[in-house]
GROMACS .gro file of C-alpha atoms in nm:
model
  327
    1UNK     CA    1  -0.396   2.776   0.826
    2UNK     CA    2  -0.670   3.022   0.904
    3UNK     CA    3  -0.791   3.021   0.566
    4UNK     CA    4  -0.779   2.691   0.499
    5UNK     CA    5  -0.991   2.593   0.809
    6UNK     CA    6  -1.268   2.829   0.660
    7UNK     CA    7  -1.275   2.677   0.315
    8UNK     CA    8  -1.322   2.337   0.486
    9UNK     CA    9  -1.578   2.488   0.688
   10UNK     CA   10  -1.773   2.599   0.452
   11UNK     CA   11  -1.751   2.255   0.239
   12UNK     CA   12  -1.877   2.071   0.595
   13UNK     CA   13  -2.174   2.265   0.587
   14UNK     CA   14  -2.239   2.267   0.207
   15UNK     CA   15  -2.232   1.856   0.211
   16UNK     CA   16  -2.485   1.854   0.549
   17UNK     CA   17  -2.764   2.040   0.603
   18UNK     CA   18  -2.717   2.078   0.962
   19UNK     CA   19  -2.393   2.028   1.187
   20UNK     CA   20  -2.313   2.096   1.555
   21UNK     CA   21  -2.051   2.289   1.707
   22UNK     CA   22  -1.910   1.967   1.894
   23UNK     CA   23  -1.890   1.803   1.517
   24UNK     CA   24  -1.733   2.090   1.349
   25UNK     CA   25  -1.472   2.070   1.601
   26UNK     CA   26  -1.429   1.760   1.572
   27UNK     CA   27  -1.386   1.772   1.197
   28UNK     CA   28  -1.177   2.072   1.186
   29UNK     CA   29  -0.980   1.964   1.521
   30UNK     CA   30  -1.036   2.265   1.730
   31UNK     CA   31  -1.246   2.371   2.003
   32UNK     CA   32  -1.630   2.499   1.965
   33UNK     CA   33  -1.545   2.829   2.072
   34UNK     CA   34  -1.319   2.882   1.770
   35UNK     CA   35  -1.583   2.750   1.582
   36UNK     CA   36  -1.802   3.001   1.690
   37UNK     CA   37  -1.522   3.278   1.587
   38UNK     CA   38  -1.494   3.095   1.241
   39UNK     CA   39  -1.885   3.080   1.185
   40UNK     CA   40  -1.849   3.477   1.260
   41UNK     CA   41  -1.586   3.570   1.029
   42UNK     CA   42  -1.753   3.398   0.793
   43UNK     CA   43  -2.061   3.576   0.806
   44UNK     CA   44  -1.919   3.922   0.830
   45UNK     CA   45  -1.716   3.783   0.483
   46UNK     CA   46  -2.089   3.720   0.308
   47UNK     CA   47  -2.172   3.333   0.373
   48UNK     CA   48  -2.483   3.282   0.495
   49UNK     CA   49  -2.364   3.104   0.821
   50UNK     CA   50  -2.647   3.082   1.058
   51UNK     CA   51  -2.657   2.935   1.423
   52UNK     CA   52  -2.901   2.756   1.563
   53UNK     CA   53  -2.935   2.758   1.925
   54UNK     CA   54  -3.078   2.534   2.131
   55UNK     CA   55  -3.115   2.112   2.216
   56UNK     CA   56  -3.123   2.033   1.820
   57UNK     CA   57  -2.923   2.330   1.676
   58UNK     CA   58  -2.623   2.381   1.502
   59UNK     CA   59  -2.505   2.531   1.200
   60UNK     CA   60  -2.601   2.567   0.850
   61UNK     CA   61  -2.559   2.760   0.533
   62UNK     CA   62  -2.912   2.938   0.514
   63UNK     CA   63  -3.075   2.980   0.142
   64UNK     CA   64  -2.944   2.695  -0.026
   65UNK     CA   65  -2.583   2.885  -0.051
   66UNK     CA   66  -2.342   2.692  -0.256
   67UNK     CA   67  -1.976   2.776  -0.265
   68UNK     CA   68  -1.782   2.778  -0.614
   69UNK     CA   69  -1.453   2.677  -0.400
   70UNK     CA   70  -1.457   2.345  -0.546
   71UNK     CA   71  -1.146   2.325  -0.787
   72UNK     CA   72  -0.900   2.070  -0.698
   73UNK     CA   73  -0.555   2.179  -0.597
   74UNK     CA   74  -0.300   1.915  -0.790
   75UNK     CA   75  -0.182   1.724  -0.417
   76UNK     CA   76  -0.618   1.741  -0.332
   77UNK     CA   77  -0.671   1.546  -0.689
   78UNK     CA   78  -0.343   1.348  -0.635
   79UNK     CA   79  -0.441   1.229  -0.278
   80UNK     CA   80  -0.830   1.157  -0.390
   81UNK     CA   81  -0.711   0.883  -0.629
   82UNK     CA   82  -0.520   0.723  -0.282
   83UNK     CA   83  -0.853   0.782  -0.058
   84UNK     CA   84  -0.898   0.427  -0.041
   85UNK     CA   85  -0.587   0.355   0.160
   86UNK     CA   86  -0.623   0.579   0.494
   87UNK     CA   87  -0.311   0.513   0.655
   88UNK     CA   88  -0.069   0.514   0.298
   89UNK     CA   89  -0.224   0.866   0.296
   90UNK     CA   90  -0.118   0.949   0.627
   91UNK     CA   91   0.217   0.773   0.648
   92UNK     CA   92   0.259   1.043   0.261
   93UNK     CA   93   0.107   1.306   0.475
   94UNK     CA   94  -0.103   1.348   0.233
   95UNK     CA   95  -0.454   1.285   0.498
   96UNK     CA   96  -0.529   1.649   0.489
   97UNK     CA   97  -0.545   1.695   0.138
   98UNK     CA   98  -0.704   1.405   0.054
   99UNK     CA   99  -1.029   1.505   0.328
  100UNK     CA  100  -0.982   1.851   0.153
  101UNK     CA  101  -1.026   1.662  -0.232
  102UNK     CA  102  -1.305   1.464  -0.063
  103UNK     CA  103  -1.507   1.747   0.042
  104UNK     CA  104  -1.467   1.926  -0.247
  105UNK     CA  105  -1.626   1.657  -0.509
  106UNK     CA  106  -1.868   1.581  -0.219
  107UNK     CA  107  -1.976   1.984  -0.208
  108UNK     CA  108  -1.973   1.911  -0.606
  109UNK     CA  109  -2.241   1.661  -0.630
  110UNK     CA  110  -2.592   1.690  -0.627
  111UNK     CA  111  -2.780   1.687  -0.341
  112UNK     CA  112  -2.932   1.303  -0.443
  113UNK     CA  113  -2.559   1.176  -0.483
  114UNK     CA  114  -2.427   1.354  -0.162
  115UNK     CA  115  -2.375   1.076   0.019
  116UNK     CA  116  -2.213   0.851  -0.226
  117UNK     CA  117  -1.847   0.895  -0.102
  118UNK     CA  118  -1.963   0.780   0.273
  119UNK     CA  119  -2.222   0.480   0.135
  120UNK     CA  120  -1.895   0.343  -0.035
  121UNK     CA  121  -1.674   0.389   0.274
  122UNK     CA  122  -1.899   0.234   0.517
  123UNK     CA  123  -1.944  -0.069   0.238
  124UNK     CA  124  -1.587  -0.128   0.124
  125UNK     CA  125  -1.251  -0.114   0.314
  126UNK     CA  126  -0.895  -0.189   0.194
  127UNK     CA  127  -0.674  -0.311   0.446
  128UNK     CA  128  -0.310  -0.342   0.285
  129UNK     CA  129  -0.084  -0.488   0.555
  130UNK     CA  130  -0.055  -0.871   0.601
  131UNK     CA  131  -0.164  -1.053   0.898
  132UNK     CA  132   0.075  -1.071   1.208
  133UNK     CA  133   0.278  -0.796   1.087
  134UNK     CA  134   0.261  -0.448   1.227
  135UNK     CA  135   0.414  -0.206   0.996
  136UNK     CA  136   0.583   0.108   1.051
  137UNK     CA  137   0.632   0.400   0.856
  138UNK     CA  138   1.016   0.446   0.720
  139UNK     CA  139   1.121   0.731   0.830
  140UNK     CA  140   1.258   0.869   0.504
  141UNK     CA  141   0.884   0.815   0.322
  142UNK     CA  142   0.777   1.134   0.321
  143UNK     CA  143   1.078   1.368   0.153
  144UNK     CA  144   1.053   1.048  -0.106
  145UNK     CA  145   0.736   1.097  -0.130
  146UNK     CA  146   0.786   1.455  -0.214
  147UNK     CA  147   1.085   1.370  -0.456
  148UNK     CA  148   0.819   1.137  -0.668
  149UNK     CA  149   0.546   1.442  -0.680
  150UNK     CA  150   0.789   1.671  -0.766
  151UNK     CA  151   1.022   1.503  -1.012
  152UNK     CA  152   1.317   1.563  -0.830
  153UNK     CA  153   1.607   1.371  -0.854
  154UNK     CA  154   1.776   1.218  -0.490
  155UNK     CA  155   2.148   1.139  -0.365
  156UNK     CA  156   2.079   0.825  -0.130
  157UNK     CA  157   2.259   0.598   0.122
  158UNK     CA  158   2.101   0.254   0.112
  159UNK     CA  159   2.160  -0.036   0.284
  160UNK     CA  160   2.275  -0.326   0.051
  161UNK     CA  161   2.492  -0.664   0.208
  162UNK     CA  162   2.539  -0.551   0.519
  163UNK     CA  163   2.741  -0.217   0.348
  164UNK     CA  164   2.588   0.115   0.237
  165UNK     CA  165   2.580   0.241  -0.089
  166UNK     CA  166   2.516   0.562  -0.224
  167UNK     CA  167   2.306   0.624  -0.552
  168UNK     CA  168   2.182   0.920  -0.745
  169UNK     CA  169   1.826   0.802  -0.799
  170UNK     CA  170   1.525   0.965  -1.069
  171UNK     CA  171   1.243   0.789  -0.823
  172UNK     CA  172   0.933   0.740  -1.055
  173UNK     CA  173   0.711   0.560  -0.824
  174UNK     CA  174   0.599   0.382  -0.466
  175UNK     CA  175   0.457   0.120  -0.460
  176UNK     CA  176   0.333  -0.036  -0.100
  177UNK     CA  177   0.316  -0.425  -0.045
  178UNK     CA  178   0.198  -0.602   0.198
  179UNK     CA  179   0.271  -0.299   0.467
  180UNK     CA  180   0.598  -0.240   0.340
  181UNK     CA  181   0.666   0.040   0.090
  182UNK     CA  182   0.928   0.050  -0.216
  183UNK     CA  183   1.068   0.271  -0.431
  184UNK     CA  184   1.098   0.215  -0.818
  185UNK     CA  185   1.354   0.436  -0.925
  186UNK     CA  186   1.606   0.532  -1.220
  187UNK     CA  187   1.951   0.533  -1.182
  188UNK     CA  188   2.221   0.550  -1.437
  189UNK     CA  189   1.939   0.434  -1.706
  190UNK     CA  190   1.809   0.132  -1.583
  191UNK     CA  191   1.515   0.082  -1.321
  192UNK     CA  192   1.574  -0.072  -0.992
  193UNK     CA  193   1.345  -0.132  -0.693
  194UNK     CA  194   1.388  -0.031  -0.341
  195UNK     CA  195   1.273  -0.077  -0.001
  196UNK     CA  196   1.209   0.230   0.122
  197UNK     CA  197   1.307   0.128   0.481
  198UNK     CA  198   1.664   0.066   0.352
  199UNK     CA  199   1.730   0.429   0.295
  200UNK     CA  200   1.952   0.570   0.568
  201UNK     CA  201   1.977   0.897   0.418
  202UNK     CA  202   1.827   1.128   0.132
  203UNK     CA  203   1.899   1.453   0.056
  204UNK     CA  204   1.805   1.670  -0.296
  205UNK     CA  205   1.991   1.619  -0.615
  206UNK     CA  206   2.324   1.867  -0.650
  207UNK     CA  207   2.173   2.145  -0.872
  208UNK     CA  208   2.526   2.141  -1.061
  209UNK     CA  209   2.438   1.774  -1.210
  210UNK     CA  210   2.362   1.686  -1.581
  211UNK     CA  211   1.987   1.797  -1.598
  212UNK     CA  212   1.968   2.006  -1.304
  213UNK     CA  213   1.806   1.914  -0.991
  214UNK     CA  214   1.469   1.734  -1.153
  215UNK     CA  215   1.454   1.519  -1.436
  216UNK     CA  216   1.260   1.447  -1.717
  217UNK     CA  217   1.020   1.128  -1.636
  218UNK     CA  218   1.070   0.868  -1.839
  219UNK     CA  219   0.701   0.867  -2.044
  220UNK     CA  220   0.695   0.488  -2.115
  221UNK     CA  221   0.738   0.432  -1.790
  222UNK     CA  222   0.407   0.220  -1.588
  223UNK     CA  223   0.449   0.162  -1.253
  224UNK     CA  224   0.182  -0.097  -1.217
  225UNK     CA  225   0.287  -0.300  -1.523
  226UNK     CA  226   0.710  -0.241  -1.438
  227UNK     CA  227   0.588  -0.377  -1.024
  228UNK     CA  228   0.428  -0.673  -1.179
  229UNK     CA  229   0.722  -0.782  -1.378
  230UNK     CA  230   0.990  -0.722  -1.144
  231UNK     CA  231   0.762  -0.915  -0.863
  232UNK     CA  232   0.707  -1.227  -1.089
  233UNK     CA  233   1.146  -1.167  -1.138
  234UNK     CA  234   1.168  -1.144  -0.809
  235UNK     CA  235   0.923  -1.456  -0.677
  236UNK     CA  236   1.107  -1.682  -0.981
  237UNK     CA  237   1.459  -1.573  -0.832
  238UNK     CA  238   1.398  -1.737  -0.520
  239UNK     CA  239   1.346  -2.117  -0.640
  240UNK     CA  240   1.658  -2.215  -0.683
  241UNK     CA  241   1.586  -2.551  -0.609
  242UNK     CA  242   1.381  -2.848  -0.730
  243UNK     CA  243   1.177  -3.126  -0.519
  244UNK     CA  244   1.025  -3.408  -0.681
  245UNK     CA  245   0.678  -3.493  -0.508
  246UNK     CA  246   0.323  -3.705  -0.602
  247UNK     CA  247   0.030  -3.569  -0.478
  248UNK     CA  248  -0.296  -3.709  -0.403
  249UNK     CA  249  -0.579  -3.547  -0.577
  250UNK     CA  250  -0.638  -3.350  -0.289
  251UNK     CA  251  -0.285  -3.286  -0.232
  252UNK     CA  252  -0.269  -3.136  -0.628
  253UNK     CA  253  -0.580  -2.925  -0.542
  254UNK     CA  254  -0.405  -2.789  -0.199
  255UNK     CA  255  -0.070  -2.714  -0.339
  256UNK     CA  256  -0.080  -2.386  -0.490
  257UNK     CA  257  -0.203  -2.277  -0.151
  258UNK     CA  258   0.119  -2.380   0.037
  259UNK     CA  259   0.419  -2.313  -0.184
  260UNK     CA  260   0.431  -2.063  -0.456
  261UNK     CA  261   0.089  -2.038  -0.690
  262UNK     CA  262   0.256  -1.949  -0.997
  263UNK     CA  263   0.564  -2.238  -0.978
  264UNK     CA  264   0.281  -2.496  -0.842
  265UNK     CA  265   0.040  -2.438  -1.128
  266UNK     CA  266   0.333  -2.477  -1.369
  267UNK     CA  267   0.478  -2.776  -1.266
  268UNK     CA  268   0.107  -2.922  -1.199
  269UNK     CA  269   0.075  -2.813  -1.586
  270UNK     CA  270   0.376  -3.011  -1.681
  271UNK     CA  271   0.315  -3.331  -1.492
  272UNK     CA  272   0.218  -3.633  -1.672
  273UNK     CA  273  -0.085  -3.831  -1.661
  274UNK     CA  274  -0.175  -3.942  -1.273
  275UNK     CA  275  -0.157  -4.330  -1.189
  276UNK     CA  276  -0.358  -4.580  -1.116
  277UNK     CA  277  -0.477  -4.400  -0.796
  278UNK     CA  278  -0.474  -4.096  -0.898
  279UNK     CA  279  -0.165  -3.924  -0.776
  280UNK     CA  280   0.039  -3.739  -0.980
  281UNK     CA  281   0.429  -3.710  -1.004
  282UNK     CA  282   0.591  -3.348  -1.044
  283UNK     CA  283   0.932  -3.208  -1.014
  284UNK     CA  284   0.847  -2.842  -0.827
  285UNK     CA  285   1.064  -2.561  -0.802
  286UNK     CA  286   1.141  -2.424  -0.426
  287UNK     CA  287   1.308  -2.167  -0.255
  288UNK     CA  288   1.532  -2.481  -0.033
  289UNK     CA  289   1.504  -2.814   0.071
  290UNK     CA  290   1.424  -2.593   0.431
  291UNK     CA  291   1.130  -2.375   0.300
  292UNK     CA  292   0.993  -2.720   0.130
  293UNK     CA  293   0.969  -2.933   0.459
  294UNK     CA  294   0.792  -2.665   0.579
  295UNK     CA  295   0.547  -2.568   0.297
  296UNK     CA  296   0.463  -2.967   0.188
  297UNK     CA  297   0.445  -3.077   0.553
  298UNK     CA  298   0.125  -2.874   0.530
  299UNK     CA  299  -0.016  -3.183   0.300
  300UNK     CA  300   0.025  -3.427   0.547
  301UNK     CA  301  -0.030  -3.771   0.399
  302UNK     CA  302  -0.136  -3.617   0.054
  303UNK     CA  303   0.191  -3.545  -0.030
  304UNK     CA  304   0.499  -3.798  -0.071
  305UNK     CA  305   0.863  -3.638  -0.156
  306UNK     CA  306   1.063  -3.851  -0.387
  307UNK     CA  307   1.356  -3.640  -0.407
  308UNK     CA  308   1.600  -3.546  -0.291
  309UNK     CA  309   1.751  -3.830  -0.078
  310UNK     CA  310   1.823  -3.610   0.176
  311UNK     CA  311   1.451  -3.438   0.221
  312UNK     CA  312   1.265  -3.759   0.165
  313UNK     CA  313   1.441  -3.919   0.484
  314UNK     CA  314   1.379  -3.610   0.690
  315UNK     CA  315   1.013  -3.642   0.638
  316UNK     CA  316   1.059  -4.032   0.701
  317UNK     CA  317   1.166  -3.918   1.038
  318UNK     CA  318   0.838  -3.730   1.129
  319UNK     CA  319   0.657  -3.919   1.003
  320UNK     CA  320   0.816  -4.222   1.222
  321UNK     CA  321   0.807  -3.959   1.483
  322UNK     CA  322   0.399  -3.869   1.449
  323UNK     CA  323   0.311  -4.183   1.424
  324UNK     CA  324   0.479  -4.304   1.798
  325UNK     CA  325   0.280  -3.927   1.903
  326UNK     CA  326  -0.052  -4.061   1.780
  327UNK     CA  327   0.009  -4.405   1.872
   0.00000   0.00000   0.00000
């Protein structure tokens, strides 16, 4: 721990030319008289440490001293490719490395591009989670995380139906959506997806199985391209029913925005020419007759359902009912 709180030191004060003992600590999360120990042993080692006392002092690496301890260990350069999503890092426990990788490059670059890493961050900011949801970290992340890194095959219990399951799983990737993290894994050849929060127990491979204990990735294997299919599969699988509706032209503009964009802009695709007035008639595939009083009311009067019976007479109803509200 020592050790590593010295190499980190010495990066600080490589990337700054000056830094106090209050923001050392602060950086290193210990107090400022073990930062005076550290900026000791470090000078009795050889680095040029020097202390500046005083109202504007601090320390500083004195001749231009540049340290070669730059290489990247392979969680530092996995983490810096994940430094733009602080608390994914954190929920891997992977925060410490990453501020490790970060300091490294940073104590890499030339003087005139020292600063690049913190222009960016101050500039740009991902922020994953949806609105209105607060998300919190599955337990079981982390040793999944570890079991992706290291190849290692897992014996699970998920949660499937209201029943658990258990499933020897080759996990090949995480992917997190929307605050909520899933796990694309191999198991008994064929790729599934889970949610990570599912998992109500993992535990390492049996050494004894076929293969040992890790397997062999699978090299044609790409997580983003393998996500992006099995979320379209996924979206598709849920509109199991169909509405017929005409929409206004402003209604046909707002509707990808209110049910699903990639079912709206097909059926809008498919629809015939618009009347008279402009409106356009389109048979649209939705999740229920439920979901779609609640998605089209959104329209308000640009939207008329034709079908089914059933849905048209429920909006019949509010609209009966908004119009006695408004007067």
């Amino acid at each position: 721990m020592r050790a590593a709180r010295l190499i980190k030191m010495v990066l600080l004060l490589q990337s700054r030319p000056v830094m106090t003992g209050a923001e050392l600590a602060r950086e290193l999360e210990v107090s400022e008289r073990t930062v005076a120990r550290d900026a000791l042993a470090l000078s009795e080692a050889g680095i040029p440490v020097y202390a500046d006392r005083g109202r504007a002092g601090g320390y500083r690496l004195v001749g231009g001293y540049r340290t070669r301890l730059t290489g990247l260990a392979p969680e530092e350069a996995g983490a810096l490719f994940l430094s733009g999503l602080p608390e994914a890092l954190r929920e891997l426990g992977l925060a410490d490395a990453a501020s490790t990788a970060r300091m490294k490059v940073e104590a890499a670059l030339p003087p005139a591009a020292g600063d690049a890493a913190g222009s960016a961050a101050r500039r740009f900011h991902l922020d994953a989670p949806g609105w209105y949801h607060a998300p919190a970290t599955p337990g079981l992340l982390r040793p999944i995380a570890e079991a992706v890194w290291g190849d290692r095959s897992l014996l699970v219990r998920y949660r499937r139906r209201g029943t658990e399951v258990e499933r020897l799983l080759d996990p090949h990737g995480l992917v997190l959506k929307a605050g909520v993290w899933y796990l694309c894994a191999r198991t008994e050849g064929v790729f599934r997806v889970y949610r990570v929060d599912r998992f109500t127990a993992v535990e390492p491979a049996p050494a004894d199985r076929v293969g040992g204990a890790c397997f062999r990735r699978d090299t044609g294997f790409d997580l983003p391209s393998f996500w992006a299919e099995r979320s379209a599969e996924f979206a598709r699988s849920l509109l199991r029913a169909e509405v017929v509706v005409r929409l206004s032209p402003a209604g046909a503009r707002r509707l990808p925005s209110v049910v699903d964009r990639q079912a709206a802009e097909e059926a809008l695709a498919a629809a015939g020419d618009p009347d008279a007035g402009g409106w356009l008639t389109l048979t649209l595939p939705v999740e229920s007759a439920e979901v779609a009083y609640d998605q089209l009311l959104r329209l308000g009067p640009e939207a008329e359902v034709v079908a089914p019976a059933e849905l048209r007479e429920r909006f019949a109803r509010a609209a009966e009912g908004l119009g006695r509200l408004y007067g």
